[in-house]
Amino acid sequence: MSPSAKALKKEREKLHEKTDHRQCFKPIPELIEGLNRHLKGWKNYFDFGYPRVAFGEINSYARARLTQHLRRRSQRPFRPPKGVSFYEQIQRFGLVRL
């Protein structure tokens, strides 16, 4: 058992909504806190059976959307410190992994 394709699509749409252009003015810690709360709830609901592949897909989609969100944030896009990747910086911000 794992989350259905329909459930994954709905989750991707929800993550897209939470990281769209209307969220550009929300502070990053507040945005990540809301994403973490949502992702933990989704994980708890679908944590039955063998959801590992689905969780990996949602993890990579959430990180990609957050990276895209940070890059388009304002006239001066967010850049991680020198020598740090976006993946590592998002980990430092505290985004949970499913």
mmCIF file of C-alpha atoms in Angstrom:
data_model
loop_
_atom_site.group_PDB
_atom_site.id
_atom_site.type_symbol
_atom_site.label_atom_id
_atom_site.label_comp_id
_atom_site.label_asym_id
_atom_site.label_seq_id
_atom_site.Cartn_x
_atom_site.Cartn_y
_atom_site.Cartn_z
ATOM 1 C CA MET A 1 0.000 0.000 0.000
ATOM 2 C CA SER A 2 1.161 3.486 -0.833
ATOM 3 C CA PRO A 3 -0.449 6.867 -1.541
ATOM 4 C CA SER A 4 -2.395 6.895 -4.809
ATOM 5 C CA ALA A 5 -1.428 8.970 -7.828
ATOM 6 C CA LYS A 6 -4.446 11.180 -7.134
ATOM 7 C CA ALA A 7 -3.253 11.826 -3.541
ATOM 8 C CA LEU A 8 0.254 12.687 -4.769
ATOM 9 C CA LYS A 9 -1.142 15.072 -7.385
ATOM 10 C CA LYS A 10 -3.321 16.781 -4.785
ATOM 11 C CA GLU A 11 -0.337 17.139 -2.443
ATOM 12 C CA ARG A 12 1.808 18.655 -5.205
ATOM 13 C CA GLU A 13 -0.988 21.147 -5.926
ATOM 14 C CA LYS A 14 -1.166 22.047 -2.227
ATOM 15 C CA LEU A 15 2.620 22.558 -2.038
ATOM 16 C CA HIS A 16 2.466 24.653 -5.209
ATOM 17 C CA GLU A 17 -0.214 26.820 -3.594
ATOM 18 C CA LYS A 18 1.842 27.235 -0.403
ATOM 19 C CA THR A 19 4.929 28.364 -2.378
ATOM 20 C CA ASP A 20 3.347 30.411 -5.150
ATOM 21 C CA HIS A 21 3.966 34.058 -6.001
ATOM 22 C CA ARG A 22 1.371 35.280 -3.504
ATOM 23 C CA GLN A 23 3.582 34.053 -0.644
ATOM 24 C CA CYS A 24 6.623 36.176 -1.576
ATOM 25 C CA PHE A 25 6.157 38.616 1.277
ATOM 26 C CA LYS A 26 5.854 35.976 4.002
ATOM 27 C CA PRO A 27 9.059 35.647 6.083
ATOM 28 C CA ILE A 28 11.046 32.494 5.314
ATOM 29 C CA PRO A 29 10.847 30.990 8.844
ATOM 30 C CA GLU A 30 7.065 31.462 8.855
ATOM 31 C CA LEU A 31 6.757 29.891 5.390
ATOM 32 C CA ILE A 32 8.895 26.892 6.386
ATOM 33 C CA GLU A 33 6.949 26.470 9.628
ATOM 34 C CA GLY A 34 3.691 26.250 7.672
ATOM 35 C CA LEU A 35 5.216 23.812 5.167
ATOM 36 C CA ASN A 36 6.575 21.635 7.990
ATOM 37 C CA ARG A 37 3.204 21.495 9.721
ATOM 38 C CA HIS A 38 1.494 20.532 6.481
ATOM 39 C CA LEU A 39 4.117 17.929 5.480
ATOM 40 C CA LYS A 40 4.124 16.286 8.925
ATOM 41 C CA GLY A 41 0.350 15.974 8.851
ATOM 42 C CA TRP A 42 0.427 14.490 5.347
ATOM 43 C CA LYS A 43 3.156 12.059 6.410
ATOM 44 C CA ASN A 44 1.202 10.930 9.460
ATOM 45 C CA TYR A 45 -1.883 10.288 7.348
ATOM 46 C CA PHE A 46 -0.070 8.241 4.676
ATOM 47 C CA ASP A 47 2.491 6.515 6.933
ATOM 48 C CA PHE A 48 0.830 3.121 6.507
ATOM 49 C CA GLY A 49 2.190 0.464 4.180
ATOM 50 C CA TYR A 50 5.157 1.261 1.940
ATOM 51 C CA PRO A 51 5.113 5.011 1.225
ATOM 52 C CA ARG A 52 8.884 5.449 0.820
ATOM 53 C CA VAL A 53 8.845 6.164 -2.924
ATOM 54 C CA ALA A 54 5.932 8.584 -2.577
ATOM 55 C CA PHE A 55 7.636 10.378 0.313
ATOM 56 C CA GLY A 56 10.783 10.756 -1.787
ATOM 57 C CA GLU A 57 8.779 12.298 -4.629
ATOM 58 C CA ILE A 58 7.095 14.766 -2.283
ATOM 59 C CA ASN A 59 10.441 15.632 -0.621
ATOM 60 C CA SER A 60 12.083 16.444 -3.938
ATOM 61 C CA TYR A 61 9.045 18.407 -5.148
ATOM 62 C CA ALA A 62 8.899 20.456 -1.928
ATOM 63 C CA ARG A 63 12.607 21.294 -2.153
ATOM 64 C CA ALA A 64 12.348 22.237 -5.824
ATOM 65 C CA ARG A 65 9.331 24.484 -5.178
ATOM 66 C CA LEU A 66 11.042 26.136 -2.190
ATOM 67 C CA THR A 67 14.190 26.741 -4.247
ATOM 68 C CA GLN A 68 12.124 28.293 -7.023
ATOM 69 C CA HIS A 69 10.235 30.387 -4.468
ATOM 70 C CA LEU A 70 13.447 31.702 -2.906
ATOM 71 C CA ARG A 71 14.913 32.619 -6.294
ATOM 72 C CA ARG A 72 11.893 34.693 -7.329
ATOM 73 C CA ARG A 73 11.300 36.220 -3.908
ATOM 74 C CA SER A 74 11.990 39.844 -4.830
ATOM 75 C CA GLN A 75 14.049 42.059 -7.077
ATOM 76 C CA ARG A 76 17.091 40.633 -5.328
ATOM 77 C CA PRO A 77 16.671 36.866 -5.269
ATOM 78 C CA PHE A 78 17.894 34.827 -2.342
ATOM 79 C CA ARG A 79 21.346 33.339 -2.785
ATOM 80 C CA PRO A 80 22.797 30.843 -0.333
ATOM 81 C CA PRO A 81 26.186 31.663 1.198
ATOM 82 C CA LYS A 82 29.239 30.938 -0.907
ATOM 83 C CA GLY A 83 30.079 27.228 -0.946
ATOM 84 C CA VAL A 84 26.596 26.172 0.191
ATOM 85 C CA SER A 85 24.047 24.570 -2.122
ATOM 86 C CA PHE A 86 20.337 25.382 -2.107
ATOM 87 C CA TYR A 87 19.677 21.857 -0.814
ATOM 88 C CA GLU A 88 21.969 22.388 2.173
ATOM 89 C CA GLN A 89 20.586 25.868 2.856
ATOM 90 C CA ILE A 90 17.015 24.554 2.861
ATOM 91 C CA GLN A 91 18.146 21.892 5.365
ATOM 92 C CA ARG A 92 19.590 24.684 7.524
ATOM 93 C CA PHE A 93 16.264 26.538 7.364
ATOM 94 C CA GLY A 94 14.716 23.432 8.915
ATOM 95 C CA LEU A 95 12.468 21.944 6.221
ATOM 96 C CA VAL A 96 11.476 18.444 7.342
ATOM 97 C CA ARG A 97 12.134 15.324 5.300
ATOM 98 C CA LEU A 98 9.403 12.749 5.059
#
